[in-house]
Coordinates of C-alpha atoms in Angstrom, one line a residue:
Chain A
M1 CA 52.9 36.3 -69.4
S2 CA 56.6 36.3 -70.2
S3 CA 58.2 39.5 -71.3
S4 CA 60.7 37.7 -73.6
K5 CA 60.3 38.0 -77.3
I6 CA 59.8 35.0 -79.6
T7 CA 63.2 34.4 -81.2
L8 CA 62.4 31.4 -83.5
S9 CA 62.0 32.4 -87.1
L10 CA 58.5 32.1 -88.7
R11 CA 59.8 29.3 -91.0
A12 CA 61.1 27.3 -88.0
R13 CA 57.9 27.8 -86.1
K14 CA 55.8 26.6 -89.1
W15 CA 57.8 23.3 -89.3
I16 CA 57.8 22.8 -85.6
S17 CA 54.0 23.5 -85.4
A18 CA 53.3 20.9 -88.2
F19 CA 55.3 18.4 -86.2
I20 CA 53.5 19.3 -82.9
I21 CA 50.1 18.8 -84.6
F22 CA 51.1 15.5 -86.1
H23 CA 52.6 14.3 -82.8
L24 CA 49.7 15.3 -80.7
L25 CA 47.2 13.7 -83.1
S26 CA 49.3 10.5 -82.9
I27 CA 49.6 10.2 -79.2
F28 CA 46.0 11.2 -78.5
S29 CA 44.6 8.8 -81.0
S30 CA 46.8 6.0 -79.6
A31 CA 46.2 6.8 -75.9
L32 CA 42.5 7.4 -76.1
S33 CA 42.1 4.2 -78.0
L34 CA 40.9 5.8 -81.2
K35 CA 41.8 2.6 -83.0
G36 CA 40.2 3.7 -86.2
T37 CA 42.6 6.7 -86.5
L38 CA 45.6 4.4 -86.2
K39 CA 44.2 1.7 -88.3
Y40 CA 43.7 4.1 -91.2
N41 CA 46.8 6.0 -90.6
P42 CA 49.8 3.7 -91.0
L43 CA 52.2 6.7 -90.9
M44 CA 51.1 7.6 -87.3
A45 CA 51.3 3.9 -86.2
A46 CA 54.8 3.6 -87.8
Y47 CA 55.9 6.8 -86.1
L48 CA 54.7 5.7 -82.7
H49 CA 56.2 2.3 -83.0
F50 CA 59.6 3.5 -84.3
F51 CA 60.0 6.0 -81.4
G52 CA 58.5 3.7 -78.8
L53 CA 55.7 6.2 -78.0
Y54 CA 53.0 3.6 -77.6
Q55 CA 51.9 3.4 -74.0
H56 CA 51.0 -0.1 -72.9
W57 CA 50.8 0.3 -69.1
V58 CA 47.5 1.3 -67.6
M59 CA 48.3 1.7 -63.8
F60 CA 46.1 -1.1 -62.5
E61 CA 43.2 -0.6 -65.0
R62 CA 42.4 -4.2 -64.0
A63 CA 43.0 -4.9 -60.4
P64 CA 45.0 -8.1 -59.8
E65 CA 42.8 -11.1 -59.0
S66 CA 45.5 -13.5 -57.7
N67 CA 49.2 -14.0 -56.9
N68 CA 50.7 -16.2 -59.7
Y69 CA 54.0 -18.0 -59.4
I70 CA 56.2 -20.0 -61.8
V71 CA 56.8 -23.5 -60.5
F72 CA 58.7 -26.4 -62.1
L73 CA 57.9 -30.0 -61.4
L74 CA 61.0 -32.2 -62.1
Q75 CA 60.4 -35.8 -62.9
W76 CA 63.7 -37.8 -62.4
K77 CA 64.3 -41.0 -64.4
D78 CA 64.4 -43.0 -61.1
G79 CA 60.7 -41.9 -60.5
R80 CA 61.3 -39.2 -57.9
R81 CA 59.4 -35.9 -58.3
E82 CA 60.6 -32.6 -57.1
L83 CA 58.8 -29.3 -56.9
I84 CA 60.9 -26.2 -57.5
E85 CA 59.6 -22.8 -56.7
F86 CA 61.4 -19.4 -56.7
A87 CA 61.5 -17.1 -53.7
H88 CA 58.4 -14.9 -53.3
M89 CA 58.8 -11.1 -53.3
D90 CA 57.5 -10.8 -49.8
E91 CA 60.3 -13.1 -48.6
L92 CA 63.0 -10.9 -50.0
D93 CA 64.8 -7.9 -48.5
Q94 CA 64.1 -4.4 -50.0
L95 CA 67.1 -4.3 -52.4
S96 CA 66.4 -7.8 -53.7
R97 CA 62.8 -6.9 -54.3
L98 CA 64.0 -4.0 -56.5
R99 CA 66.4 -6.2 -58.3
M100 CA 63.8 -8.9 -58.9
H101 CA 61.0 -6.6 -60.0
R102 CA 61.5 -7.7 -63.6
F103 CA 61.2 -11.3 -62.6
R104 CA 58.0 -10.4 -60.7
K105 CA 56.7 -8.6 -63.8
F106 CA 57.5 -11.6 -66.0
Q107 CA 55.9 -14.0 -63.6
Q108 CA 52.8 -12.1 -62.9
S109 CA 52.0 -10.6 -66.3
S110 CA 53.8 -12.3 -69.1
A111 CA 54.7 -15.9 -68.4
F112 CA 51.2 -17.3 -68.2
N113 CA 49.5 -15.1 -70.7
P114 CA 48.1 -17.5 -73.4
A115 CA 49.2 -14.9 -76.1
N116 CA 52.8 -15.6 -75.0
R117 CA 52.6 -19.4 -75.2
F118 CA 55.9 -19.5 -77.1
L119 CA 57.6 -18.5 -73.8
W120 CA 56.7 -21.8 -72.1
K121 CA 59.3 -23.8 -74.0
D122 CA 61.8 -21.0 -73.5
L123 CA 61.2 -21.1 -69.8
C124 CA 61.6 -24.9 -69.5
L125 CA 64.7 -24.9 -71.7
W126 CA 66.2 -22.1 -69.5
F127 CA 65.4 -24.1 -66.4
F128 CA 67.0 -27.2 -67.9
N129 CA 70.1 -25.3 -69.0
S130 CA 70.5 -24.0 -65.4
C131 CA 70.7 -27.5 -64.0
N132 CA 74.0 -29.2 -63.3
D133 CA 75.4 -31.2 -66.2
S134 CA 75.3 -34.4 -64.0
D135 CA 71.6 -33.8 -63.3
K136 CA 70.6 -33.1 -66.9
S137 CA 71.0 -36.7 -68.0
R138 CA 68.8 -37.9 -65.1
I139 CA 65.8 -35.6 -65.8
A140 CA 63.0 -37.4 -67.6
E141 CA 60.5 -34.6 -67.8
I142 CA 60.0 -31.0 -66.7
E143 CA 56.5 -29.7 -66.1
L144 CA 55.8 -26.0 -66.0
L145 CA 53.1 -25.2 -63.5
E146 CA 51.3 -22.0 -62.6
K147 CA 50.7 -21.7 -58.9
V148 CA 47.7 -19.5 -58.4
I149 CA 46.7 -18.0 -55.0
P150 CA 43.5 -16.2 -55.6
F151 CA 42.4 -13.3 -53.4
S152 CA 39.3 -13.6 -51.4
I153 CA 37.4 -10.4 -50.7
N154 CA 37.3 -11.4 -47.0
S155 CA 40.5 -13.3 -46.5
I156 CA 43.8 -13.8 -48.3
N157 CA 44.4 -17.2 -46.8
T158 CA 43.0 -19.2 -49.8
E159 CA 44.4 -22.5 -50.9
P160 CA 46.9 -22.4 -53.8
K161 CA 46.0 -24.1 -57.1
F162 CA 48.5 -25.7 -59.4
V163 CA 47.8 -25.6 -63.2
L164 CA 49.8 -27.6 -65.6
V165 CA 50.9 -25.3 -68.4
Y166 CA 53.6 -27.1 -70.4
R167 CA 55.4 -30.5 -70.5
F168 CA 59.0 -30.6 -71.7
F169 CA 61.0 -33.7 -72.5
P170 CA 64.7 -32.9 -72.5
S171 CA 65.9 -36.2 -73.9
A172 CA 63.6 -36.2 -76.9
E173 CA 63.9 -32.5 -77.3
Q174 CA 60.2 -32.5 -78.0
S175 CA 57.3 -31.2 -76.0
I176 CA 53.5 -31.4 -75.9
K177 CA 50.9 -29.1 -74.5
Chain B
M1 CA 42.0 32.9 -85.9
K2 CA 44.7 35.5 -85.2
A3 CA 44.0 35.2 -81.5
L4 CA 44.3 31.4 -81.7
L5 CA 47.6 31.7 -83.5
E6 CA 48.9 34.2 -80.8
C7 CA 47.9 31.7 -78.1
W8 CA 49.7 28.9 -79.9
N9 CA 52.8 31.0 -80.3
E10 CA 52.6 32.1 -76.7
F11 CA 52.2 28.6 -75.4
F12 CA 54.8 26.8 -77.5
F13 CA 57.3 29.4 -78.6
R14 CA 57.5 32.2 -76.1
P15 CA 60.9 31.8 -74.5
H16 CA 60.6 30.1 -71.1
S17 CA 62.9 29.1 -68.3
S18 CA 64.7 25.9 -69.1
G19 CA 65.5 25.3 -65.4
A20 CA 62.4 23.0 -64.9
I21 CA 63.2 20.8 -67.9
A22 CA 66.8 20.6 -66.7
L23 CA 65.7 19.4 -63.3
C24 CA 63.6 16.8 -65.1
R25 CA 66.7 15.7 -67.1
I26 CA 68.8 15.4 -63.9
L27 CA 66.2 13.3 -62.1
S28 CA 65.4 11.1 -65.1
G29 CA 69.2 10.6 -65.6
L30 CA 69.6 9.4 -62.0
V31 CA 66.6 7.1 -62.4
L32 CA 68.1 5.6 -65.6
L33 CA 71.5 5.1 -63.8
F34 CA 69.7 3.3 -61.0
S35 CA 67.6 1.2 -63.4
L36 CA 70.8 0.1 -65.2
Y37 CA 72.4 -0.8 -61.8
L38 CA 69.4 -2.9 -60.9
M39 CA 69.5 -4.6 -64.3
Y40 CA 73.2 -5.5 -64.1
G41 CA 72.9 -8.8 -62.1
D42 CA 70.4 -10.3 -64.5
L43 CA 71.6 -8.7 -67.7
T44 CA 72.4 -11.9 -69.6
T45 CA 69.4 -13.7 -68.1
W46 CA 66.8 -11.2 -69.5
L47 CA 68.6 -9.7 -72.5
G48 CA 71.3 -12.2 -73.5
Y49 CA 71.4 -14.8 -76.2
D50 CA 73.6 -17.4 -74.5
R51 CA 72.3 -20.6 -72.9
D52 CA 71.3 -18.8 -69.7
A53 CA 68.9 -16.4 -71.4
V54 CA 65.2 -16.9 -70.6
V55 CA 63.7 -15.6 -73.8
S56 CA 64.9 -16.9 -77.1
L57 CA 65.5 -14.8 -80.1
E58 CA 62.5 -16.4 -81.9
S59 CA 60.2 -15.3 -79.1
S60 CA 61.6 -11.9 -79.1
L61 CA 61.2 -11.5 -82.8
A62 CA 57.6 -12.8 -82.5
C63 CA 56.7 -9.7 -80.5
L64 CA 58.3 -7.1 -82.7
P65 CA 55.8 -4.8 -84.4
K66 CA 55.5 -5.0 -88.2
Y67 CA 56.8 -1.5 -88.4
P68 CA 60.5 -0.6 -88.5
C69 CA 61.9 -0.2 -85.0
L70 CA 65.2 0.3 -83.1
A71 CA 66.0 -3.3 -82.3
L72 CA 69.8 -3.0 -82.5
L73 CA 70.5 -5.8 -79.9
N74 CA 69.2 -8.3 -82.4
L75 CA 71.9 -7.4 -84.8
N76 CA 74.3 -9.8 -83.0
A77 CA 72.4 -12.8 -81.7
M78 CA 75.5 -15.0 -81.7
N79 CA 76.8 -13.9 -78.3
D80 CA 76.5 -11.3 -75.6
D81 CA 79.4 -9.0 -76.5
L82 CA 77.2 -6.4 -78.1
L83 CA 74.9 -6.5 -75.0
F84 CA 77.8 -5.7 -72.7
F85 CA 79.1 -3.0 -75.0
F86 CA 75.6 -1.4 -75.1
Y87 CA 75.2 -1.7 -71.4
W88 CA 78.4 0.2 -70.5
L89 CA 77.7 2.7 -73.3
A90 CA 74.2 3.3 -71.7
V91 CA 75.8 3.8 -68.3
L92 CA 78.3 6.3 -69.7
S93 CA 75.6 8.2 -71.6
A94 CA 73.2 8.2 -68.7
A95 CA 76.0 9.7 -66.5
F96 CA 76.7 12.4 -69.2
M97 CA 73.0 13.1 -69.5
T98 CA 72.7 13.6 -65.8
I99 CA 75.5 16.1 -65.5
G100 CA 74.6 17.6 -68.9
Y101 CA 77.8 16.9 -70.8
R102 CA 77.2 16.7 -74.6
T103 CA 73.6 16.6 -73.5
K104 CA 71.8 16.0 -76.8
L105 CA 74.2 13.3 -78.0
S106 CA 74.1 11.5 -74.7
I107 CA 70.2 11.6 -74.5
A108 CA 70.0 10.3 -78.1
I109 CA 72.4 7.4 -77.3
C110 CA 70.4 6.6 -74.1
F111 CA 67.1 6.6 -76.1
I112 CA 68.4 4.3 -78.9
L113 CA 69.9 1.9 -76.4
L114 CA 66.8 1.8 -74.2
Q115 CA 64.6 1.2 -77.3
S116 CA 66.9 -1.7 -78.3
I117 CA 66.7 -3.2 -74.8
M118 CA 62.9 -2.9 -74.8
R119 CA 62.6 -4.6 -78.2
R120 CA 64.9 -7.5 -77.0
N121 CA 62.6 -8.5 -74.2
P122 CA 59.2 -6.8 -74.0
F123 CA 58.0 -9.4 -71.4
I124 CA 59.8 -7.8 -68.5
L125 CA 59.0 -4.2 -69.2
S126 CA 57.2 -2.1 -66.7
G127 CA 55.6 1.4 -66.9
S128 CA 58.9 2.9 -65.9
D129 CA 60.7 1.7 -69.0
E130 CA 58.1 3.0 -71.4
L131 CA 57.7 6.3 -69.6
L132 CA 61.5 6.7 -69.5
S133 CA 61.7 6.1 -73.2
Q134 CA 59.0 8.7 -73.9
M135 CA 60.8 11.2 -71.6
L136 CA 64.1 10.7 -73.4
F137 CA 62.3 11.5 -76.7
Y138 CA 61.0 14.8 -75.3
L139 CA 64.2 15.6 -73.5
F140 CA 66.1 15.2 -76.7
L141 CA 63.9 17.6 -78.5
S142 CA 64.0 20.1 -75.6
N143 CA 66.7 22.6 -74.6
C144 CA 67.3 20.7 -71.3
G145 CA 71.0 21.2 -71.5
A146 CA 70.8 25.0 -71.4
S147 CA 70.6 25.2 -67.6
L148 CA 72.1 23.3 -64.7
S149 CA 74.5 21.4 -67.0
L150 CA 78.2 21.1 -67.7
D151 CA 77.6 22.2 -71.2
A152 CA 76.1 25.5 -70.0
Y153 CA 78.9 25.9 -67.4
L154 CA 81.6 25.5 -70.1
K155 CA 79.7 27.8 -72.5
E156 CA 79.2 30.5 -69.9
K157 CA 82.8 30.3 -68.8
A158 CA 82.5 28.9 -65.4
R159 CA 79.1 30.4 -64.5
M160 CA 76.2 28.0 -64.0
P161 CA 73.0 29.3 -65.6
V162 CA 69.9 28.0 -63.8
N163 CA 67.2 29.8 -65.9
D164 CA 68.4 30.1 -69.5
K165 CA 65.3 30.9 -71.6
S166 CA 64.3 29.2 -74.8
A167 CA 61.3 28.1 -76.8
P168 CA 59.5 25.5 -74.6
W169 CA 57.6 23.5 -77.2
A170 CA 59.2 20.2 -76.3
Q171 CA 58.6 20.8 -72.6
R172 CA 55.0 21.6 -73.4
L173 CA 54.7 18.3 -75.3
L174 CA 56.1 16.4 -72.3
Q175 CA 53.6 18.2 -70.1
I176 CA 50.7 17.3 -72.4
N177 CA 51.9 13.7 -72.5
L178 CA 51.9 13.6 -68.7
C179 CA 48.3 14.9 -68.6
L180 CA 47.4 12.3 -71.3
I181 CA 48.8 9.5 -69.1
Y182 CA 46.5 10.6 -66.2
L183 CA 43.5 11.0 -68.5
Q184 CA 44.0 7.7 -70.3
T185 CA 44.3 5.9 -67.0
F186 CA 41.1 7.6 -65.7
I187 CA 39.1 6.6 -68.8
L188 CA 40.4 3.0 -68.8
K189 CA 39.8 2.5 -65.1
L190 CA 36.3 4.0 -65.3
Q191 CA 35.3 1.1 -67.5
Q192 CA 36.3 -1.5 -65.0
A193 CA 33.9 -2.9 -62.3
D194 CA 36.6 -2.9 -59.6
W195 CA 37.1 0.8 -60.0
Q196 CA 33.4 1.5 -60.2
N197 CA 32.5 -0.4 -57.0
G198 CA 35.7 0.9 -55.3
S199 CA 37.3 -2.5 -54.6
A200 CA 40.4 -2.0 -56.9
L201 CA 42.8 -0.7 -54.3
Y202 CA 41.6 -3.3 -51.8
K203 CA 42.7 -6.0 -54.3
V204 CA 46.0 -4.2 -55.0
F205 CA 46.8 -4.2 -51.3
Q206 CA 46.2 -8.0 -51.2
A207 CA 48.7 -8.6 -54.0
R208 CA 51.6 -9.4 -51.7
E209 CA 54.0 -9.7 -54.7
L210 CA 53.3 -6.1 -55.5
L211 CA 53.7 -4.5 -52.1
H212 CA 56.8 -2.5 -51.3
F213 CA 56.5 -1.6 -47.6
P214 CA 53.7 -2.9 -45.4
V215 CA 50.4 -1.0 -45.6
P216 CA 48.9 -0.5 -42.2
D217 CA 46.2 -3.1 -41.5
F218 CA 43.5 -0.6 -40.7
I219 CA 43.9 0.7 -44.3
S220 CA 44.5 -2.6 -46.2
S221 CA 41.7 -4.5 -44.5
S222 CA 39.1 -1.8 -44.4
Q223 CA 36.9 -1.9 -47.4
I224 CA 35.5 1.5 -46.6
I225 CA 38.9 3.2 -46.5
C226 CA 40.0 1.4 -49.6
R227 CA 36.9 2.5 -51.4
C228 CA 37.6 6.1 -50.4
F229 CA 41.2 5.8 -51.7
T230 CA 40.1 4.1 -54.9
W231 CA 37.6 6.9 -55.8
S232 CA 39.9 9.6 -54.6
A233 CA 42.6 8.3 -56.9
L234 CA 40.1 8.3 -59.8
L235 CA 39.0 11.8 -59.1
F236 CA 42.7 12.9 -58.8
E237 CA 43.5 11.4 -62.2
L238 CA 40.6 13.2 -63.8
L239 CA 41.1 16.6 -62.2
L240 CA 44.9 16.9 -62.1
P241 CA 45.5 17.1 -65.9
V242 CA 42.8 19.7 -66.3
L243 CA 43.4 21.9 -63.2
I244 CA 47.3 21.9 -63.4
W245 CA 47.0 24.4 -66.3
Y246 CA 45.3 26.9 -64.0
R247 CA 48.4 28.9 -62.9
P248 CA 47.2 30.0 -59.3
W249 CA 46.6 26.3 -58.3
R250 CA 49.6 24.8 -60.1
K251 CA 52.2 24.7 -57.4
W252 CA 49.7 23.2 -54.9
L253 CA 48.6 20.6 -57.4
V254 CA 52.3 19.7 -58.2
V255 CA 52.9 19.3 -54.4
L256 CA 49.7 17.2 -54.0
A257 CA 50.7 15.0 -57.0
I258 CA 54.2 14.5 -55.6
I259 CA 52.7 13.4 -52.3
F260 CA 50.3 11.1 -54.2
H261 CA 53.2 9.4 -56.1
L262 CA 55.4 9.1 -52.9
C263 CA 52.5 7.3 -51.2
M264 CA 52.3 5.0 -54.3
E265 CA 56.0 4.5 -54.0
Y266 CA 55.6 3.5 -50.4
C267 CA 52.9 0.9 -51.2
L268 CA 53.9 -0.6 -54.5
N269 CA 57.0 -2.3 -55.7
I270 CA 57.0 -0.7 -59.2
P271 CA 60.6 0.6 -59.0
L272 CA 61.3 4.1 -60.4
F273 CA 58.0 4.7 -62.0
Q274 CA 56.8 7.2 -59.4
Y275 CA 60.2 9.1 -59.5
L276 CA 59.8 9.5 -63.3
M277 CA 56.2 10.8 -62.8
I278 CA 57.7 13.3 -60.3
A279 CA 60.4 14.2 -62.8
C280 CA 57.7 15.0 -65.3
L281 CA 55.7 17.0 -62.8
L282 CA 58.8 19.1 -62.1
T283 CA 58.5 20.5 -65.6
F284 CA 55.5 22.4 -64.3
V285 CA 57.5 24.2 -61.6
D286 CA 58.0 27.9 -62.3
G287 CA 61.5 28.9 -63.2
V288 CA 61.4 31.6 -60.6
Y289 CA 61.2 29.0 -57.8
I290 CA 64.2 27.1 -59.2
K291 CA 66.2 30.4 -59.5
R292 CA 65.3 31.3 -55.9
F293 CA 66.3 27.8 -54.7
F294 CA 69.7 28.0 -56.4
H295 CA 70.3 31.6 -55.1
R296 CA 69.7 30.3 -51.6
L297 CA 72.4 27.8 -52.1
R298 CA 75.0 30.5 -53.0
P299 CA 75.8 31.6 -49.5
L300 CA 76.3 28.0 -48.6
R301 CA 78.8 27.7 -51.4
K302 CA 80.7 30.8 -50.2
V303 CA 80.8 29.5 -46.7
H304 CA 82.1 26.2 -48.0
S305 CA 84.8 27.8 -50.2
K306 CA 86.0 30.1 -47.3
A307 CA 86.3 27.1 -45.0

């Protein structure tokens, strides 16, 4: 036990204690998924959102089932087709892996989540904008594909699957699922 | 009731060494600086509004919570001027926070800017971003600038205090939050089949995109070893947040937890997260050890100044 005396005034301790209780109730009800508490207490929810105290990450609560990659299939107006894929993390040096970790996060967790379907058009548009101006007029269609390499419990050498996610037509500025 | 109140006062308000929370501030400041450095190359790609940005403003707004939040980057969606201003302000504030100059103000600025960045593009966030944001919140409330800081050095007229004592309530909140992270992780994992049957880490080791350094084959390809590791990790996440409050075991548990996180750092490419967890764990280190460590450095300083 410390020998120092408590220096904070009683009044200050009361206010801080009230804050501590409110804060602890908020983070415990959020973290331990006591959804009812948050649902019926908008003040706690607003507090957690405003100060960014919600915790979304779960440290591999669900173990990954596959390696997923963003792939673009370019359809040129002259009929040629070109598959464009980004470098995989295991092909990069250590510093590049660190620099690219946000891309890895985006690719593995966010890009193909159906809840984020509004990102698919953004992704195609970003890819289109990154092409040379001379190429842009020759692109007929961009297909966004998800390349999935599932893990096998006995071997990791499984065949990749390509899943069509989104079609983007630059000339018409319209797209269909 | 009186005994309970006494315990409460003892735990949250009895003055306690601020050396540990100051170490946490320094390490988290360094992590923030490195995180900003890693972000620089892709700043406009992930956070900008120009043509080379991946995520449009509409998509970003679609993910904002219905509650008020600090999304200051969205104030100027016409160009990236505000983004660059925020970026360099964040670098300056993170540097000030690390050395402890205008500590409260620099932590507050870092917190607001980090929140704004997180709201601009939530699709690229990892655990380290959210944990850092939470840590900044607690560091702001704490007295982390009272020790090992330029502020303290200037206040004490050229003498660096390493163990200034103050009410540790914010440090306690950070410690409780850390324990909650382990407990929440344990509860969530326990509900998943992969963690129950012990195959979770085996799958993680197969995720080549996630791996940092190569895991030896005899570990990654052995289901028995992976099972042992999976269940050990679960047990660790259950026991640590409970046993760390038992004083005689604390220092050994902190050492064990640091080794655990360094192993994770070796295996997994989740930059900076493990260092932030270690920074949080440092708040459990007794001020006496920190004082002893810096006293040992004194003779070195004298030798250096004589030379």
